[in-house]
Coordinates of C-alpha atoms and ligand atoms in Angstrom, one line a residue:
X1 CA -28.3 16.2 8.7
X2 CA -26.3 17.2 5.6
X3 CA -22.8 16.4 6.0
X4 CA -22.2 17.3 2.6
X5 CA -19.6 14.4 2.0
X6 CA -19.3 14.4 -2.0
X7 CA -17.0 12.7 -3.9
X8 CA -17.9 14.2 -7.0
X9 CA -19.9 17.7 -8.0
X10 CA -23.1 15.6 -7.9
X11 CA -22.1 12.5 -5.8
X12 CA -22.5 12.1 -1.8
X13 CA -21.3 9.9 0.5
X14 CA -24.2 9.0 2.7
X15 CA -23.1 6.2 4.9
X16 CA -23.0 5.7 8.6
X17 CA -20.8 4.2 11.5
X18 CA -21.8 1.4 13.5
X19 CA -19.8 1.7 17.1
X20 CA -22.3 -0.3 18.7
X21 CA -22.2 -3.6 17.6
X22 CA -20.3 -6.3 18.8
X23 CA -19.9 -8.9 15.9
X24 CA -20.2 -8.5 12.6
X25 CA -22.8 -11.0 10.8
X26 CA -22.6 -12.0 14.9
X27 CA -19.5 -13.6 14.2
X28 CA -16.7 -11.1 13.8
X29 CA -15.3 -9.2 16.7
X30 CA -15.8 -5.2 16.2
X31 CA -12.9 -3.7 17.9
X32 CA -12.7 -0.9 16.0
X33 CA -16.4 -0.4 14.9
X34 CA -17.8 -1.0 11.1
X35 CA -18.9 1.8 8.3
X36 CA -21.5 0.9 5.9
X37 CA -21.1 3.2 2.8
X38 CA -24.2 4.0 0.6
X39 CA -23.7 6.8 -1.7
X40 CA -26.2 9.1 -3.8
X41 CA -26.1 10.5 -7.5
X42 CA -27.7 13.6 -7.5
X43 CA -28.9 14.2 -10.9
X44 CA -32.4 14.2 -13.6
X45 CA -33.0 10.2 -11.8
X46 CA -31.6 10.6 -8.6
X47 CA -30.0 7.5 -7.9
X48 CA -28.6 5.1 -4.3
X49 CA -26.1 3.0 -4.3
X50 CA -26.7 0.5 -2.1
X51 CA -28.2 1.4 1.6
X52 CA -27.1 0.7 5.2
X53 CA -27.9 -1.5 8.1
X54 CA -31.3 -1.8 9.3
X55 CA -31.0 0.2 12.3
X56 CA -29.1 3.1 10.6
X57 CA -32.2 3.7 8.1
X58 CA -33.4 6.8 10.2
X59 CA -30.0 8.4 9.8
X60 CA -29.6 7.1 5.8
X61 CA -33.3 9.0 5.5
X62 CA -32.4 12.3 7.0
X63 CA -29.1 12.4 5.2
X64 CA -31.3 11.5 1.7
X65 CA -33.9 14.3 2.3
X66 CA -31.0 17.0 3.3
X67 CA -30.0 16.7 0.1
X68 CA -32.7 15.8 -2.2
X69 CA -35.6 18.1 -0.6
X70 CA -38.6 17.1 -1.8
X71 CA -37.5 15.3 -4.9
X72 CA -38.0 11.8 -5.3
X73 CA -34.9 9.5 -5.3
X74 CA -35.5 7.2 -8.2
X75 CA -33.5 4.3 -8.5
X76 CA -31.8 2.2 -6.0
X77 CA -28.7 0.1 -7.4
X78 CA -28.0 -2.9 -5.3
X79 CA -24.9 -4.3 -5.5
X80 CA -25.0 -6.6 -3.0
X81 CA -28.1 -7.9 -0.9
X82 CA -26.5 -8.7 2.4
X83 CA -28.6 -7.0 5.1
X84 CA -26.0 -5.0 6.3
X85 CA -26.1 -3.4 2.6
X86 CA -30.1 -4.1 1.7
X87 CA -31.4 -3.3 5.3
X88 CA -33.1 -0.2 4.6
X89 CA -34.8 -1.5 1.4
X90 CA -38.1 -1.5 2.8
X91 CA -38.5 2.1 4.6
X92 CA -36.7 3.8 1.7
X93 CA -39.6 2.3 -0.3
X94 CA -42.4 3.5 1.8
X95 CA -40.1 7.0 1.9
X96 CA -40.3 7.0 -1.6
X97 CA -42.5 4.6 -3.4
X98 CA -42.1 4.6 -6.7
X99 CA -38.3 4.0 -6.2
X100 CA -37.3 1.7 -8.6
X101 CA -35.2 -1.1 -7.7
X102 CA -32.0 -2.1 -10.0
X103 CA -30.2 -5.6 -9.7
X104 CA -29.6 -8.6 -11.4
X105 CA -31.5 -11.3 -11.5
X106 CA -30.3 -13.3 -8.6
X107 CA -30.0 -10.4 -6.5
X108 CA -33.9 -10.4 -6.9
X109 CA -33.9 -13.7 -5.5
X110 CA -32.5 -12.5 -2.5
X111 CA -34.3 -9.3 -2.3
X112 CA -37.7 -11.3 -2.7
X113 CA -36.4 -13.5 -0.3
X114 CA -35.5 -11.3 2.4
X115 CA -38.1 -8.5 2.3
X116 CA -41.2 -9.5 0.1
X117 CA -41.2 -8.0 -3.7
X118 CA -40.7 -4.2 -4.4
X119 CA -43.1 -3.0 -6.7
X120 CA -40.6 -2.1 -9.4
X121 CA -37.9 -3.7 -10.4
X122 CA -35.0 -3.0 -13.0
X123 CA -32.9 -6.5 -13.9
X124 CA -29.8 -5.9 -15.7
X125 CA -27.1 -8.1 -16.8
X126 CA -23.2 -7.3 -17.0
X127 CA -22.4 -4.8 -19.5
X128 CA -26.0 -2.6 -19.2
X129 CA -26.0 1.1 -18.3
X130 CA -28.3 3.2 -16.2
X131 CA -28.3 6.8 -17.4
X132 CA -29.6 9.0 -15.2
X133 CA -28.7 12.3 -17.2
X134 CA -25.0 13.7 -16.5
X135 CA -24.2 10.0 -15.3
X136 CA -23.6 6.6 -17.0
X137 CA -23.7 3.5 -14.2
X138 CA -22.1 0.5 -15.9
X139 CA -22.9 -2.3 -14.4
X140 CA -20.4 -5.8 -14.0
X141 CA -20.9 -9.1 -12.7
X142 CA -18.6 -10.3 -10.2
X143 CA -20.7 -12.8 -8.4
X144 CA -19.2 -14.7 -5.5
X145 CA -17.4 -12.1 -3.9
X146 CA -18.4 -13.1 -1.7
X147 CA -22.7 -14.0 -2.3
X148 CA -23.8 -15.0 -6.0
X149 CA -25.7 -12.0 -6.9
X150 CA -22.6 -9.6 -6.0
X151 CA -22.2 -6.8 -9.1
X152 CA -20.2 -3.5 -9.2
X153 CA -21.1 -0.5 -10.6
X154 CA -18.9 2.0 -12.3
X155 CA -19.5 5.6 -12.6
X156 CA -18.4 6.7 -16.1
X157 CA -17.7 10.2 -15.6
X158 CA -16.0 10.3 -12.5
X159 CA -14.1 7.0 -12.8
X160 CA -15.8 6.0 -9.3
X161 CA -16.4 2.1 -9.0
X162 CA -18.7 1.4 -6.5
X163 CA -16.9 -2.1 -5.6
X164 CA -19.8 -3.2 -3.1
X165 CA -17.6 -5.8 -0.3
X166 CA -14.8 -6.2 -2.7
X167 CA -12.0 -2.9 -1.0
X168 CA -13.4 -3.0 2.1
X169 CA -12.5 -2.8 5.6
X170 CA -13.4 -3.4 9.0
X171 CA -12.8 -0.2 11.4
X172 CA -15.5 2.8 11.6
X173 CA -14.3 6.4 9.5
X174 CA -13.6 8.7 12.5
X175 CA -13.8 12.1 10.5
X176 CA -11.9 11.2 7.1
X177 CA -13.7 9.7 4.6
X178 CA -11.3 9.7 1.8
X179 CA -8.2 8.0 1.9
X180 CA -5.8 11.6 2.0
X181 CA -8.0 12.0 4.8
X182 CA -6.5 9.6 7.3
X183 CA -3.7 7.6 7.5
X184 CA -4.2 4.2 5.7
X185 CA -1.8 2.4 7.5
X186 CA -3.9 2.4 10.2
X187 CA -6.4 0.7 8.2
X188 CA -4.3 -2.1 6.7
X189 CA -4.8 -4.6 9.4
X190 CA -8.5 -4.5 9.6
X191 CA -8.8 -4.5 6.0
X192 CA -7.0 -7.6 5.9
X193 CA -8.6 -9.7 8.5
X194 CA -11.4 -8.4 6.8
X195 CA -10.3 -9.6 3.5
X196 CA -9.2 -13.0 4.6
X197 CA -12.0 -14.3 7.1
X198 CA -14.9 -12.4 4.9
X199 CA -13.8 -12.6 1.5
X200 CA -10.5 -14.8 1.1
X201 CA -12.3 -18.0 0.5
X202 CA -13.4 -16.8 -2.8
X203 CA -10.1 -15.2 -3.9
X204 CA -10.5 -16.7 -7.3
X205 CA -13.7 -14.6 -7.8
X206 CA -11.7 -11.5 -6.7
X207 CA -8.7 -12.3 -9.7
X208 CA -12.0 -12.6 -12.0
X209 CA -13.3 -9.5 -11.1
X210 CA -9.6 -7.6 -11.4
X211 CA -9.6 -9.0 -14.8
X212 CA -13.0 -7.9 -15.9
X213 CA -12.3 -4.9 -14.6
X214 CA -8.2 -4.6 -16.2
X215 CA -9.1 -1.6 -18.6
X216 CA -11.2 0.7 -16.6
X217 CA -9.9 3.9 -15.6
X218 CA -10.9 3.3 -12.2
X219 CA -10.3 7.1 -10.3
X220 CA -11.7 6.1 -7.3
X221 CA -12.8 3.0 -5.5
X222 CA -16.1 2.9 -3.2
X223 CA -16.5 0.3 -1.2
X224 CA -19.5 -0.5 1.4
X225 CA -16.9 -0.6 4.5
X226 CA -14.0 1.6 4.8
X227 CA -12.6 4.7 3.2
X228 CA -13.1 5.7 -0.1
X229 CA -10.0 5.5 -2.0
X230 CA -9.4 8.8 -4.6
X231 CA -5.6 9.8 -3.8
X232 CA -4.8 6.3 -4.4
X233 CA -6.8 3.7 -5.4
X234 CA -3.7 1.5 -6.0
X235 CA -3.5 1.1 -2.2
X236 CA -5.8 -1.0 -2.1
X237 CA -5.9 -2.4 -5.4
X238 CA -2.8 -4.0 -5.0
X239 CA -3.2 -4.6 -1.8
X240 CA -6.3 -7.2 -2.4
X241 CA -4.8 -8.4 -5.2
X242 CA -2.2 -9.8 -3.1
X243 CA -4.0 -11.5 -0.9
X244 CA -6.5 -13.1 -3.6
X245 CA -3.3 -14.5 -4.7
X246 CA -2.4 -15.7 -1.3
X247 CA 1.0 -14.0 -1.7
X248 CA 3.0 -14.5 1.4
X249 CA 5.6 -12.5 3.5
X250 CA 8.6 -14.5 5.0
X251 CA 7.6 -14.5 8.8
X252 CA 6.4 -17.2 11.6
X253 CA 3.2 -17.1 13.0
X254 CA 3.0 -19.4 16.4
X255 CA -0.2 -20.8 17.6
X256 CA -0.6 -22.2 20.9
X257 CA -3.3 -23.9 23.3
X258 CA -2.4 -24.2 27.0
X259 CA -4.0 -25.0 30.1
X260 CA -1.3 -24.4 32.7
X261 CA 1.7 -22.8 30.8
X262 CA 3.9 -25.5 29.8
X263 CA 3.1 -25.4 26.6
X264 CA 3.4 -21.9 26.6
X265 CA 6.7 -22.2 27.4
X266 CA 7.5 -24.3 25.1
X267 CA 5.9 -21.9 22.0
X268 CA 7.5 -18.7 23.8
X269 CA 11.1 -20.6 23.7
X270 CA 10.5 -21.6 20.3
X271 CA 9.2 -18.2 19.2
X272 CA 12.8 -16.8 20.6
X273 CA 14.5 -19.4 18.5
X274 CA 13.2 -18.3 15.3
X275 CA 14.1 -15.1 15.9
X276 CA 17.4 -15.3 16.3
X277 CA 17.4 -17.4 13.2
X278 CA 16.9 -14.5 11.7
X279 CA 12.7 -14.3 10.9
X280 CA 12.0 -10.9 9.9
X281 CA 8.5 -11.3 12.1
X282 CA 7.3 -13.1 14.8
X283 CA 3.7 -13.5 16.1
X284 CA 2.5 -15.3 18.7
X285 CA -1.3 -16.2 19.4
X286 CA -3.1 -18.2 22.7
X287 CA -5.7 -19.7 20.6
X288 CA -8.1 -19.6 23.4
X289 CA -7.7 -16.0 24.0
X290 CA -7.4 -14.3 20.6
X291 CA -10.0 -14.6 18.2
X292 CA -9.4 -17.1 15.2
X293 CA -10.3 -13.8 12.9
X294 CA -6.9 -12.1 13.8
X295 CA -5.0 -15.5 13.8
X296 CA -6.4 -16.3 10.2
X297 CA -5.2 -12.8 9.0
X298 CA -1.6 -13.4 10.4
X299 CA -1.6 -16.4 8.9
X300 CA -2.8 -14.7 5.6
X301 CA 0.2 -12.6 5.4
X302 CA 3.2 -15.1 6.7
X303 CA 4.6 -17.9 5.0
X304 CA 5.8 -20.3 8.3
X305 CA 3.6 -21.4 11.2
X306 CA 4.5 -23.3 14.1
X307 CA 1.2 -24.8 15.8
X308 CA 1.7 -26.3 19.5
X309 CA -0.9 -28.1 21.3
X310 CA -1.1 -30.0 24.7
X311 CA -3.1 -33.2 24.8
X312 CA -6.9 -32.9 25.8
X313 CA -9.1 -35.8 26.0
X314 CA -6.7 -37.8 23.8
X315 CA -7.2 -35.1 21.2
X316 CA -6.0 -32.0 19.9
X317 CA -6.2 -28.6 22.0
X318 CA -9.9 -27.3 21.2
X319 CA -9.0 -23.9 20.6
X320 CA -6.0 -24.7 18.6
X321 CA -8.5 -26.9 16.3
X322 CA -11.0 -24.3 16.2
X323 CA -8.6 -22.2 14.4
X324 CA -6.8 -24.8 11.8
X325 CA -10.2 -25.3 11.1
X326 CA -10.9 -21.8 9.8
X327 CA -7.3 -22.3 7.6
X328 CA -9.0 -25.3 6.1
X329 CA -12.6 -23.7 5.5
X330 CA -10.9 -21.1 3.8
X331 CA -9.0 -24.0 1.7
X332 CA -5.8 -21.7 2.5
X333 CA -2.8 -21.9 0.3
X334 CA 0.8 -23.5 1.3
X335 CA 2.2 -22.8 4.8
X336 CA 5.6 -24.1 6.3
X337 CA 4.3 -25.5 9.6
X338 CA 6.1 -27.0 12.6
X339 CA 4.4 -28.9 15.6
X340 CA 4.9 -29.6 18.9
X341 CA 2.8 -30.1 22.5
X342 CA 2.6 -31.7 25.4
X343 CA 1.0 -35.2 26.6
X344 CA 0.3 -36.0 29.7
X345 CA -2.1 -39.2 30.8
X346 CA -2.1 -39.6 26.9
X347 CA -1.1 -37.9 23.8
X348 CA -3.4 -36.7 21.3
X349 CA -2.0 -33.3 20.5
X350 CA 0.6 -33.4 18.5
X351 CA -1.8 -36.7 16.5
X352 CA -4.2 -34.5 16.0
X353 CA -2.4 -31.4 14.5
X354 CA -0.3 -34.1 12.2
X355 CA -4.1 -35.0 10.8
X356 CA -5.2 -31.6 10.2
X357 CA -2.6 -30.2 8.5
X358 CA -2.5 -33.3 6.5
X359 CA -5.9 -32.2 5.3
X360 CA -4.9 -28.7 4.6
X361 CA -1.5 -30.6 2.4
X362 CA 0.9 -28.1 3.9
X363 CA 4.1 -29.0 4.6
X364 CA 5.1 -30.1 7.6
X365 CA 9.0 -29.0 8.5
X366 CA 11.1 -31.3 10.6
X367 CA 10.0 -33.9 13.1
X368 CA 6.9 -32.9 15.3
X369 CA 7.7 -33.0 18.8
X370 CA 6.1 -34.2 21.9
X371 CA 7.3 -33.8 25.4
X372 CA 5.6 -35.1 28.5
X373 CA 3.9 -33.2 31.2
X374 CA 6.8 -30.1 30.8
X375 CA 9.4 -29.3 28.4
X376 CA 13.0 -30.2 30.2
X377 CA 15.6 -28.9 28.9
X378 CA 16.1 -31.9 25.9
X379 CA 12.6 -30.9 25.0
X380 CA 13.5 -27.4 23.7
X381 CA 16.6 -28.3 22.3
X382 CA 14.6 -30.1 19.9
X383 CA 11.9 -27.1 19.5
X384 CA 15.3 -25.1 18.9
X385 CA 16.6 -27.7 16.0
X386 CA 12.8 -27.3 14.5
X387 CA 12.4 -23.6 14.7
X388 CA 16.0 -23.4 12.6
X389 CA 14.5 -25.9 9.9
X390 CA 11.5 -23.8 10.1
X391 CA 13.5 -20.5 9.8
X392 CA 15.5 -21.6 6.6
X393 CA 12.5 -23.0 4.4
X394 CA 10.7 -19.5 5.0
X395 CA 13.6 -17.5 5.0
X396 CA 14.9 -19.6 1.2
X397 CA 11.7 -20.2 -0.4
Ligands
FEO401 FE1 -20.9 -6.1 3.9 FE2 -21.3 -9.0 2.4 O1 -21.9 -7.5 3.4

């Protein structure tokens, strides 16, 4: 199959959707599927950029001999060694075996690690070119985003920089490949929870790379998940450059755990209140039913959070601590929080959520409240008085 996807005269598109898996690095709910992007220069050295899953080689074959024929593909650039990227390493090299493999020299570690040595091996170190005839690859170092051996490569001619992770985005490409091929809107909200439970621990890495990469006249950006961005690169440029800053909207996310409802009650009350105090958005999570991936990238976006717990054992909600949990793997930036719960036989709840966001140093907005066995009436009088302190510090800061 030749789908003839180019982004360039001489440069395809030849990655695959993955519809079928569940979780992503078994982790990561797949809603709306996954793409992983490999892409070919056709030219004197015929050269692929980075391959696919493991179970997508057959299709990433077919696709490479539609268009190359009977000519041997000579280099393989490997930006990044994570299986869903490298996965294909080893049939592409009994395909074509005197494919030469290019990467730095950690991401031989990892190759050598994960699949046994390839027979021929190119190292090259930031700066270093590949020139395969009508092309120039320039190679740069961005390690850490989000593995050590990560690299980009930028295509000289066409201004194309292959990002490898770095731009990418959950959700499969249904049709359009190119971002004036869809809508990226619809994009945004997978790209973020990628970006934040994927990548946003090392948003440091990603303000190294933008600087590295300040004076390139980047015309397109080629990610390994998600559309390829040629209309308007800028779109998603700025886009993760916002959130490697942690830059946040003024808004209220509210987490809850409950076992019955009261609590529940008490976080849908409270959500009401910050509304009509005026917070542009609202979201409101049950910890136990959404996964922490699409709580963590509403928290990305939002300045305020309100977290409400009931006791449970004496301790904090579990699902509600599996989720501040993730805020504090991912050392997340400065949040307004307010907290509240239930006790019942004991406390525990509101304790516990005190202690972890004590850990995490954000600030914690007005006086936590605890009610017993249901909120009464005085209960959410005091979750109203905290969801107005909450609205004015994210509303004035
Ligand atoms: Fe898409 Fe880090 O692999």
């Amino acid at each position: 199959m030749n789908r003839n996807i180019r982004l360039s005269e001489n440069i395809y598109y030849v990655g695959v959707n993955d519809r079928r898996t569940h979780l992503f690095e078994n982790l990561w709910p797949l809603e709306h599927g996954v793409s992983y992007n490999a892409y070919l220069i056709k030219d004197q050295k015929n050269v692929l950029i980075d391959t696919v899953e493991i179970a997508k080689t057959d299709h990433l074959i077919r696709e490479l001999r539609a268009i190359l024929g009977k000519e041997a593909l000579h280099y393989l650039v490997v930006n990044h060694t994570e299986p869903d990227h490298s996965g294909a390493l080893n049939a592409l090299l009994k395909e074509w075996p005197e494919l030469c493999v290019v990467g730095n020299k950690v991401t031989f570690r990892f190759l050598d690690g994960f699949y046994g040595t390839a027979p021929r091996k190119m190292a090259v170190e930031h700066g270093d070119i590949l020139d395969t005839g009508k092309h120039r690859l320039r190679f740069y170092s961005t390690p850490m985003i989000h593995w050590p051996e990560t690299m980009m490569s930028f295509e000289e001619s066409g201004g194309i920089l292959f990002s490898g992770d770095a731009f990418g985005s959950f959700k499969t490409l249904d049709g359009g490949i190119f971002d004036d091929e869809i809508d990226v809107r619809d994009y945004e909200d997978e790209m973020r929870r990628y970006y934040s439970n994927i990548v946003g621990k090392y948003g440091k890495n990603v303000q190294r790379a933008f600087n590295l990469l300040a004076d390139l006249p980047v015309k397109m950006v080629a990610s390994t998940h998600g559309p390829v961005f040629r209309k308007d690169p800028d779109w998603v440029l700025s886009r993760y450059a916002r959130w490697s800053r942690e830059e946040t909207k003024a808004g209220v996310v509210l987490v809850y755990g409950s076992m019955y409802g009261h609590t529940e009650e008490m976080a849908d009350f409270t959500a009401r209140c910050l509304k009509a105090a005026g917070v542009p958005r609202v979201l409101v999570y049950d910890a136990s039913k959404t996964h922490p991936s699409y709580i963590l990238s509403s928290v990305w976006e939002y300045n305020g959070l309100v977290l409400a717990s009931p006791a449970y054992n004496n301790e904090l909600f579990p699902s509600v601590k599996n989720v501040i949990e993730k805020f504090i793997e991912r050392k997340m930036a400065h949040r307004f929080v307010a907290l509240m719960g239930i006790s019942t036989w004991s406390g525990g709840g509101v304790k516990g959520l005190n202690q972890l966001v004590e850990t995490l140093g954000w600030e914690i907005v007005g006086e936590p409240h605890e009610a017993k066995y249901a909120a009464g009436q005085e209960d959410l009088e005091k979750c109203r008085t905290l969801a107005e302190k909450l609205a004015e510090r994210v509303l004035n800061c």
